[in-house]
Short mmCIF file of C-alpha atoms and ligand atoms in Angstrom, two decimals:
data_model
loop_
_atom_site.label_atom_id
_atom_site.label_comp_id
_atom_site.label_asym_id
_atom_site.label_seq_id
_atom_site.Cartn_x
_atom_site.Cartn_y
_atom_site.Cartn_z
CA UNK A 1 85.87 68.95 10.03
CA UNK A 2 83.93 70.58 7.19
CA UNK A 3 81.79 67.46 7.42
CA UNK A 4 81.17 66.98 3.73
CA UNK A 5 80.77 71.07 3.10
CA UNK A 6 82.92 72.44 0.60
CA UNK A 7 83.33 75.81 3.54
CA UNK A 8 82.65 76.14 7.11
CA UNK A 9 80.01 78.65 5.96
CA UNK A 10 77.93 76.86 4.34
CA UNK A 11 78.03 73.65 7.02
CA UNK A 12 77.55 76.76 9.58
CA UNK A 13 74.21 77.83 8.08
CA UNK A 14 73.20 74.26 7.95
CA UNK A 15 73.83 73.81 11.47
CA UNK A 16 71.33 76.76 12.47
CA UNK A 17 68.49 74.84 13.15
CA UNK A 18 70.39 72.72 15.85
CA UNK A 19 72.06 75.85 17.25
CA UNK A 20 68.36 77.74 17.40
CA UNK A 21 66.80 75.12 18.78
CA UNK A 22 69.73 74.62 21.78
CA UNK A 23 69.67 78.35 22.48
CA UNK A 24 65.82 78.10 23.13
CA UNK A 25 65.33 75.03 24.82
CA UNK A 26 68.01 75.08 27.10
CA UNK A 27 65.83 77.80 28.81
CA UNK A 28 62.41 77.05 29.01
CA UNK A 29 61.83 74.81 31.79
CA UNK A 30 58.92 72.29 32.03
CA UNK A 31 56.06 74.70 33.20
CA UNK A 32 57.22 76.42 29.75
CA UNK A 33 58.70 79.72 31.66
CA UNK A 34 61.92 81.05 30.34
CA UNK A 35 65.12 80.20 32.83
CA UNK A 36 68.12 82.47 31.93
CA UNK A 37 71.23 81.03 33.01
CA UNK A 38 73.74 83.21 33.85
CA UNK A 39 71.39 85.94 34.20
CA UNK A 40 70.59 86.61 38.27
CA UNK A 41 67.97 89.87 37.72
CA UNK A 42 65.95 90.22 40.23
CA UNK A 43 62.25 91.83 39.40
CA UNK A 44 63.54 94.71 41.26
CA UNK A 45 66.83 95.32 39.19
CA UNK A 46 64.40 94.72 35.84
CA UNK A 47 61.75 97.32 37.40
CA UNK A 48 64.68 99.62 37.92
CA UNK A 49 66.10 99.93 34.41
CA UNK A 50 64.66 103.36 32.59
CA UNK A 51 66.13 102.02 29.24
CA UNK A 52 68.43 99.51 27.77
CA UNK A 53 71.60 100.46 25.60
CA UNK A 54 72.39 97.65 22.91
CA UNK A 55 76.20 98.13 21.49
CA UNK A 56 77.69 95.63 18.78
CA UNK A 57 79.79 95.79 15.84
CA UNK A 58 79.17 94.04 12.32
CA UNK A 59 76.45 91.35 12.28
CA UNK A 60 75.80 91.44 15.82
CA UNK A 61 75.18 94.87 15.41
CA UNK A 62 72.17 94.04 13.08
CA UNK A 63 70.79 91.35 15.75
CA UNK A 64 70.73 94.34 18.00
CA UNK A 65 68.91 96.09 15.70
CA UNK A 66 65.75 93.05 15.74
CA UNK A 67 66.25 93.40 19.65
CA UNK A 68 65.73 96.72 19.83
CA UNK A 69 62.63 96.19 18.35
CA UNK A 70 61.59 92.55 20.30
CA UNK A 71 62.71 93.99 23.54
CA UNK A 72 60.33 97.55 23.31
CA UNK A 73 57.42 95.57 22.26
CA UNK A 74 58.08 93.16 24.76
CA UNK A 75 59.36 94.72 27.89
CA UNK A 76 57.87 98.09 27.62
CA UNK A 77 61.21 100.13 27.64
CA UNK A 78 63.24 102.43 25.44
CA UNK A 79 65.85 100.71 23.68
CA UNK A 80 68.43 102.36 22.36
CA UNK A 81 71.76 100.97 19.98
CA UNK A 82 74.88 101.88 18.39
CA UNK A 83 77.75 100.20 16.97
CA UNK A 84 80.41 100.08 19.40
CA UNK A 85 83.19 102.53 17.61
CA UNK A 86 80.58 105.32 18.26
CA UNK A 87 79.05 104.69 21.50
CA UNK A 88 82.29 104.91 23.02
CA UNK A 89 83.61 108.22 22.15
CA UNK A 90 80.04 109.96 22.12
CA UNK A 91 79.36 110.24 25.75
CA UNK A 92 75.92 108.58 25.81
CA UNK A 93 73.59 108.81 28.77
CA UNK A 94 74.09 105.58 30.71
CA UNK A 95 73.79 105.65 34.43
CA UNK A 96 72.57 102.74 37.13
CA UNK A 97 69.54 102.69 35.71
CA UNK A 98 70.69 101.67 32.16
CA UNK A 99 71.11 97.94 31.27
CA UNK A 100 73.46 97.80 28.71
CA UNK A 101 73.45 94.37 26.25
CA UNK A 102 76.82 94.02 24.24
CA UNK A 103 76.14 91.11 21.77
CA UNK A 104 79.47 89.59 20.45
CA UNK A 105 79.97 85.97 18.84
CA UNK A 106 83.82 86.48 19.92
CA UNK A 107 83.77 88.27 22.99
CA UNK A 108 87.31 89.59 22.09
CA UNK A 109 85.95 92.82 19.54
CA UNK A 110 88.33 95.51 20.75
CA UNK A 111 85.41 98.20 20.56
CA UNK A 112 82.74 96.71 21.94
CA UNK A 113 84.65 95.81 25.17
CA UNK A 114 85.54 99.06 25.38
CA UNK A 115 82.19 100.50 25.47
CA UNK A 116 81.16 97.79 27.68
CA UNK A 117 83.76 98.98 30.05
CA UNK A 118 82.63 102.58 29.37
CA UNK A 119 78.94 102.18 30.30
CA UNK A 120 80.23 99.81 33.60
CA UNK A 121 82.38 102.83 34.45
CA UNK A 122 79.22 105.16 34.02
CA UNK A 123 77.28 102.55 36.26
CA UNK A 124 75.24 100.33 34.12
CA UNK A 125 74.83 96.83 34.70
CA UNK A 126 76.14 94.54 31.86
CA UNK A 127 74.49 91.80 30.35
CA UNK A 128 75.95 90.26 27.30
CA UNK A 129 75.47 87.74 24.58
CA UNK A 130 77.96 85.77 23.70
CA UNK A 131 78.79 82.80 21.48
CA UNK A 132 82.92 82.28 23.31
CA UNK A 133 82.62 80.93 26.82
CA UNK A 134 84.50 82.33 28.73
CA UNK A 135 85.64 85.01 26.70
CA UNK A 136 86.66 88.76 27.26
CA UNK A 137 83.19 90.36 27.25
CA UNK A 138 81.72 87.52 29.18
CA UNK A 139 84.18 87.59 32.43
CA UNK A 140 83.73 91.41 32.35
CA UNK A 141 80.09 91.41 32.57
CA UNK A 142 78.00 91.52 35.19
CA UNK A 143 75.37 88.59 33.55
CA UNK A 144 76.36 86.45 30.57
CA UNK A 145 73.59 84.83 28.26
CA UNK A 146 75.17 82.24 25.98
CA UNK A 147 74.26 81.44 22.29
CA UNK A 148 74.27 77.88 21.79
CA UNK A 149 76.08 78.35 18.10
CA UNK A 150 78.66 75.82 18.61
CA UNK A 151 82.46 77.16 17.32
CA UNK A 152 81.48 79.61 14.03
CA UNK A 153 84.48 78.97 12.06
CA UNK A 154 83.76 81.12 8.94
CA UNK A 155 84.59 84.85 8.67
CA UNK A 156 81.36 85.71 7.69
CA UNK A 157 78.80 85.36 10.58
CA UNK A 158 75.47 83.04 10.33
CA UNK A 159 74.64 80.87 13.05
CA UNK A 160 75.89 83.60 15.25
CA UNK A 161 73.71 85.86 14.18
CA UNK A 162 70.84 83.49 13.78
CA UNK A 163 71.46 82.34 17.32
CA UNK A 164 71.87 85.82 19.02
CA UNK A 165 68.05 86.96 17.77
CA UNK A 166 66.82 84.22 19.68
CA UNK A 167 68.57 85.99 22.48
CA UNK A 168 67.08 89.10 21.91
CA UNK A 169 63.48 87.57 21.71
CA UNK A 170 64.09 85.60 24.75
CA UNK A 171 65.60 88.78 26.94
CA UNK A 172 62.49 90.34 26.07
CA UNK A 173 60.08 88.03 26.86
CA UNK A 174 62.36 87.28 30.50
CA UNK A 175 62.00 91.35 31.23
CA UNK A 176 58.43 91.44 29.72
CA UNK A 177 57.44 88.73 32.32
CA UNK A 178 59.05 90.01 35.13
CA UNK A 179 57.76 93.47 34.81
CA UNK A 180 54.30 91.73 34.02
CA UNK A 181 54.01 93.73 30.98
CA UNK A 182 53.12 90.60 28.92
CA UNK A 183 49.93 88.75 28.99
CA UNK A 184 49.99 84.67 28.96
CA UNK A 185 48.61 85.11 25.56
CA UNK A 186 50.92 86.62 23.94
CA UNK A 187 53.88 85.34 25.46
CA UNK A 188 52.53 81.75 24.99
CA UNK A 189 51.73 82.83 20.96
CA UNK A 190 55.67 83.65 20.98
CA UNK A 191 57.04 80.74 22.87
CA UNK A 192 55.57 78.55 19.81
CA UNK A 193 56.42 80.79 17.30
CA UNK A 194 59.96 80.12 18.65
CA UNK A 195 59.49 76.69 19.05
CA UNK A 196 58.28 75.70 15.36
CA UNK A 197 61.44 77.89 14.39
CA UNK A 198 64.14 74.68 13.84
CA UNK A 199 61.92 72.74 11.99
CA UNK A 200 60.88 76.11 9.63
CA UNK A 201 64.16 76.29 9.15
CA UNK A 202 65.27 72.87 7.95
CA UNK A 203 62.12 73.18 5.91
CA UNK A 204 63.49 76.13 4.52
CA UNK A 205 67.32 75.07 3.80
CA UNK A 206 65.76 72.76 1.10
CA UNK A 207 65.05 75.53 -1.32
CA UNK A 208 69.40 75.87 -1.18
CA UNK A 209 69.27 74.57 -4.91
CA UNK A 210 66.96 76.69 -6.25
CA UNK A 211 68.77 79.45 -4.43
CA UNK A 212 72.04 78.25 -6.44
CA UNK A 213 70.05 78.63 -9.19
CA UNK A 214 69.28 82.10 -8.69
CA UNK A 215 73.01 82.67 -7.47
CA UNK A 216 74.45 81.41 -10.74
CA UNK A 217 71.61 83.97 -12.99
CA UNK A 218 72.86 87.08 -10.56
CA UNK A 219 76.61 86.42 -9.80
CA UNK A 220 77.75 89.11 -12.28
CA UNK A 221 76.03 92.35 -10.93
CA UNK A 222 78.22 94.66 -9.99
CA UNK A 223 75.80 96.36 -7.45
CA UNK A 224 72.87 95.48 -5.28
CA UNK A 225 70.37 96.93 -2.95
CA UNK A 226 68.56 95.98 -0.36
CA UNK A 227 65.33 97.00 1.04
CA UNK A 228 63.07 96.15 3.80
CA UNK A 229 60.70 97.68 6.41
CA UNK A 230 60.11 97.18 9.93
CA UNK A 231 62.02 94.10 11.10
CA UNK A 232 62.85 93.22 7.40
CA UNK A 233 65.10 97.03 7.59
CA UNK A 234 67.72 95.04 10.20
CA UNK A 235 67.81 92.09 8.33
CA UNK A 236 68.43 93.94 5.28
CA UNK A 237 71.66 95.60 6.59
CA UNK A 238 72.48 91.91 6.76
CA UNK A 239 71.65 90.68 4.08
CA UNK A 240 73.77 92.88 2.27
CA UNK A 241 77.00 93.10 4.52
CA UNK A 242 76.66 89.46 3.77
CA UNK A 243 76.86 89.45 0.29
CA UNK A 244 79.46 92.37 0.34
CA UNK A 245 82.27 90.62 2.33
CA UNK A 246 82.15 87.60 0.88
CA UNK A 247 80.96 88.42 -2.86
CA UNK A 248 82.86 91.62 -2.62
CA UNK A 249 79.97 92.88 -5.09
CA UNK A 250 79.36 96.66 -4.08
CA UNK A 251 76.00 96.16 -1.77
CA UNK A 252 73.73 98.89 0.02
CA UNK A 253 71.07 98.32 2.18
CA UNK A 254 68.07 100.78 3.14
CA UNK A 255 65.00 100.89 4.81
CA UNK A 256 62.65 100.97 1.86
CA UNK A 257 60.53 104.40 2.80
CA UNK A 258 63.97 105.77 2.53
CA UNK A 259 64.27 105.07 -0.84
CA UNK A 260 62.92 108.13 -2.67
CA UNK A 261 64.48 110.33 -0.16
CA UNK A 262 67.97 109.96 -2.76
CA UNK A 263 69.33 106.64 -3.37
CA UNK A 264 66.19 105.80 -5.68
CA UNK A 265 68.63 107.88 -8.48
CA UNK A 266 70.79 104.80 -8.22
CA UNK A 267 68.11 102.84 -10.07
CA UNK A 268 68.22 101.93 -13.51
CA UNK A 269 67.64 99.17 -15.94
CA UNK A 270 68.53 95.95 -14.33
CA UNK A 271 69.76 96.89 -11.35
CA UNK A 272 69.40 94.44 -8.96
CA UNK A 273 67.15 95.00 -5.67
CA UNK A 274 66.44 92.23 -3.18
CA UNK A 275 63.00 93.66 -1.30
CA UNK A 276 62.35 91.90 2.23
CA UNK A 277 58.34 91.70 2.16
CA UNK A 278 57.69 89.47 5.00
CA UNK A 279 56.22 91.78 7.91
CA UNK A 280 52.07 91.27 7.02
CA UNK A 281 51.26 94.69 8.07
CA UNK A 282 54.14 96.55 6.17
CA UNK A 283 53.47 94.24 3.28
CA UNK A 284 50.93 96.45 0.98
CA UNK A 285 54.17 99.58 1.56
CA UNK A 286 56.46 97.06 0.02
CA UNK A 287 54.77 96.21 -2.82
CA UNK A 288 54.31 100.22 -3.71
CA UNK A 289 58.35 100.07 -2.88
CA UNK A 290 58.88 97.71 -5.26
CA UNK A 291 56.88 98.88 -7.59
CA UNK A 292 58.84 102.59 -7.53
CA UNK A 293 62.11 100.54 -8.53
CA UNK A 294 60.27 98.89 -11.12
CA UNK A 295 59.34 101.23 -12.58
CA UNK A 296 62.79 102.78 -12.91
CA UNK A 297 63.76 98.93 -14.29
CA UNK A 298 65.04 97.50 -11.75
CA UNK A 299 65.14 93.34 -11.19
CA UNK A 300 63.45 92.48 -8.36
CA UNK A 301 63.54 89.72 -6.35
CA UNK A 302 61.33 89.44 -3.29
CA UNK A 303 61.75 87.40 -0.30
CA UNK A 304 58.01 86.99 1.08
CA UNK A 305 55.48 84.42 3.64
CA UNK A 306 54.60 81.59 2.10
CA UNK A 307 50.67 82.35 1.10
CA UNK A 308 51.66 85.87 0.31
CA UNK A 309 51.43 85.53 -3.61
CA UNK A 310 50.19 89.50 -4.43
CA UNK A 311 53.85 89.94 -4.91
CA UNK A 312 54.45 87.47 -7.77
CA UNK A 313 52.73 90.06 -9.52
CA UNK A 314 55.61 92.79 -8.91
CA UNK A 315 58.84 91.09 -8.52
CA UNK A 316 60.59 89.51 -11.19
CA UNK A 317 61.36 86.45 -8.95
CA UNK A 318 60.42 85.51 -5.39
CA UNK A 319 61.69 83.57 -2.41
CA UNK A 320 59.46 82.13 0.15
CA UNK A 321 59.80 81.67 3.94
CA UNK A 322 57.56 79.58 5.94
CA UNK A 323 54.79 81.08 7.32
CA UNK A 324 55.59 82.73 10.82
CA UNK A 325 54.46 85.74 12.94
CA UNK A 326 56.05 89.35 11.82
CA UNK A 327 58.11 89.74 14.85
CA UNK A 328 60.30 86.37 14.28
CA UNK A 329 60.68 86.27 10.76
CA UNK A 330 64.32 87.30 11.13
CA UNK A 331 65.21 84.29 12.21
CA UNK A 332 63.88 82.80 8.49
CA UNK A 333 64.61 85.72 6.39
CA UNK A 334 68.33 86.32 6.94
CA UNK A 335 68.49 82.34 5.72
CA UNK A 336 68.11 82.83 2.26
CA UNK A 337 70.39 85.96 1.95
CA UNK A 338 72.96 83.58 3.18
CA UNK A 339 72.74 81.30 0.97
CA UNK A 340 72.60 83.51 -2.04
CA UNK A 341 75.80 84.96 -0.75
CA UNK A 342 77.32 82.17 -0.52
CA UNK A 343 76.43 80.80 -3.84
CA UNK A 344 77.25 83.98 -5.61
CA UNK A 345 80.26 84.26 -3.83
CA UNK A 346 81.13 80.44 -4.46
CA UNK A 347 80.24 81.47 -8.72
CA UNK A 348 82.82 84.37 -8.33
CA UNK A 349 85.30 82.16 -6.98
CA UNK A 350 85.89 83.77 -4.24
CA UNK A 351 87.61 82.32 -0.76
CA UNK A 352 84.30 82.36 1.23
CA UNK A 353 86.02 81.40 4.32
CA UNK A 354 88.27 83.60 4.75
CA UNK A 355 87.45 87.41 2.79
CA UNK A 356 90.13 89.41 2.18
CA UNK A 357 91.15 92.20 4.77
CA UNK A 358 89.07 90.12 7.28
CA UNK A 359 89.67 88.31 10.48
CA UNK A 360 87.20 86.82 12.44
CA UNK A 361 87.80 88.90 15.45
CA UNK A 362 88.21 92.34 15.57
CA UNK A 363 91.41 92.52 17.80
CA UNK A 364 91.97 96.18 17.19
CA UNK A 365 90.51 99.70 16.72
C1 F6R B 1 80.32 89.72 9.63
C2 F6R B 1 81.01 89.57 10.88
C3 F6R B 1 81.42 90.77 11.64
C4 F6R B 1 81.26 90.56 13.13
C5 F6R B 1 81.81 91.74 13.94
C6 F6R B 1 81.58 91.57 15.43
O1 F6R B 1 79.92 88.52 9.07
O2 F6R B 1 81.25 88.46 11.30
O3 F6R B 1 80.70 91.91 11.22
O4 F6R B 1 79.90 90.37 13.41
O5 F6R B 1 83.17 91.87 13.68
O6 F6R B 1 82.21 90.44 15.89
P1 F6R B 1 81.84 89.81 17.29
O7 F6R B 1 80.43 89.34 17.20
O8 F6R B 1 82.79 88.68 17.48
O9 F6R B 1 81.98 90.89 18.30
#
């Protein structure tokens, strides 16, 4: 069932393209406006809402952390999100007027059905996205928006998460539309953004080897950081839980302003730091990011547009992404930091599929 793949991982990351492109367009009818099945909002109820409370755990945490920002540029509201083991014992403000989005690939984390049942109890309607049909979190809520990921086998989450951030674009740009917040030209610049996504990303999985390449030069660093801005700050949380359950390599992620606030003491000769330089207007504060960590000696290797060659200059080694508008680059980004995990975690010899201490659902508190 591995289908030639030597794990379910890597044949999962493969199989992104396929599950991005059924996620999308299974929703966009023929006039090209978004249909949300399973979603039955009224412009009223989306008028209503004052805010929108997103609550995950793990990786689907992070794609909550890409919606937050596609959903307040989109729909014009305050987004707010925690993981799930907080949110529930904090006493948040949630009331009717909150719509509250749990994102779960199981629909069975312990936690985050808990604080969904929390926030229903406090009287906010529940949407949530969810890979499992049928599934805990999906018969609880009160609208259900499927990722079309197919079964994710692997501990470690990909197509999930891949899959979920199309979610999150598309629940923005279904509120932003509603609420007429949007204007045609923007939502129709997104729409193809979205749509030239699958093929970007089969484009993309062909620079796997080189990334093996790069996997077998790093697989011996004990430590590695992570930096980004913007929407590259979410994906670098994933990038580097990622690497960390799977490589079991000691990983920390940070939003790269951040950086001289402390953890830039961490940074010595050859340590490794993998900077996330894709977002065009962030992309002149990245370079001066990386060049603080050079400085101190680190190796840097930068994950950049395609076109966006300044940074050759700075980084000691650099993957590029198809070219693609700031706010979706997520969906490309995250790509390559799953295949270097895999491929260092594949030189370590570690068993990829199944981490130690992990199970693929979270069953318990
Ligand atoms: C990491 C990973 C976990 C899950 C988390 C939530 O690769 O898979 O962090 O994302 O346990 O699980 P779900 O999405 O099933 O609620």
């Amino acid at each position: 069932e591995k289908e030639g793949y030597d794990h379910f991982m890597l044949k999962e990351i493969h199989e992104q393209p396929k599950g991005l492109y059924e996620t999308l367009n299974r929703r966009i009818e023929e006039d090209g406006s978004i249909k949300l099945d399973g979603i039955n909002m009224t412009k009223e109820d989306i008028e209503n809402f004052n805010k929108v409370f997103i609550v995950a755990c793990g990786t689907a945490y992070h794609a909550g952390l890409v919606g937050k920002f596609a959903i307040e540029s989109l729909a014009k509201i305050p987004v707010e999100i925690d993981v799930a083991s907080e949110f529930r014992y904090r006493d948040p403000f949630v009331d009717d007027k909150t719509l509250f989005i749990a994102i779960s690939q199981s629909g069975e984390t312990l936690d985050t059905l808990a604080a969904l049942r929390e926030a229903k109890r406090k009287g906010a309607r529940i949407l949530s996205v969810v890979n499992v049909v049928g599934s805990s979190v999906a018969r609880e809520s009160d609208d259900v928006f499927y990722t079309w990921a197919g079964p994710e086998i692997a501990v470690a989450s990909t197509k999930a998460y891949t899959t979920q951030l199309m979610c999150m674009y598309l629940i923005g740009l279904y509120m932003g539309r509603k609420k007429e917040v949007i204007s045609d030209e923007k939502y129709n610049q997104y729409m193809s953004e979205l749509q030239d996504i699958p093929d970007k990303l089969t484009e993309l999985l062909k620079s796997e080897s080189s990334i093996h390449d790069l996997a077998k030069e790093l697989y011996k660093k004990e430590q590695v950081f992570f930096i980004g801005r913007g929407a590259d700050a979410g994906v670098s949380y994933e990038g580097s839980l990622k690497l960390k359950e799977i490589s079991y390599i000691n990983s920390f992620a940070i939003a790269a302003g951040e950086l001289k606030h402390g953890t830039i003491a961490l940074i010595e000769k050859d340590t490794l730091v993998i900077a996330l330089a894709t977002q065009d207007k962030l992309y002149e504060k990245m370079l001066s990011n990386i060049q603080e960590v050079k400085a101190r000696g680190a190796y840097v290797i930068g994950i950049a547009k395609e076109g966006n060659k300044e940074i050759e200059k700075q980084a000691d080694r650099v993957i590029y992404i198809p070219d693609c508008m700031d706010e979706v680059s997520p969906l490309l980004s995250v790509v390559p930091l799953q295949i270097l995990a895999y491929y260092i975690a594949k030189e370590r010899g570690c068993d990829i599929d199944k981490p130690k201490n992990l199970a693929k659902s979270v069953t318990v508190e």
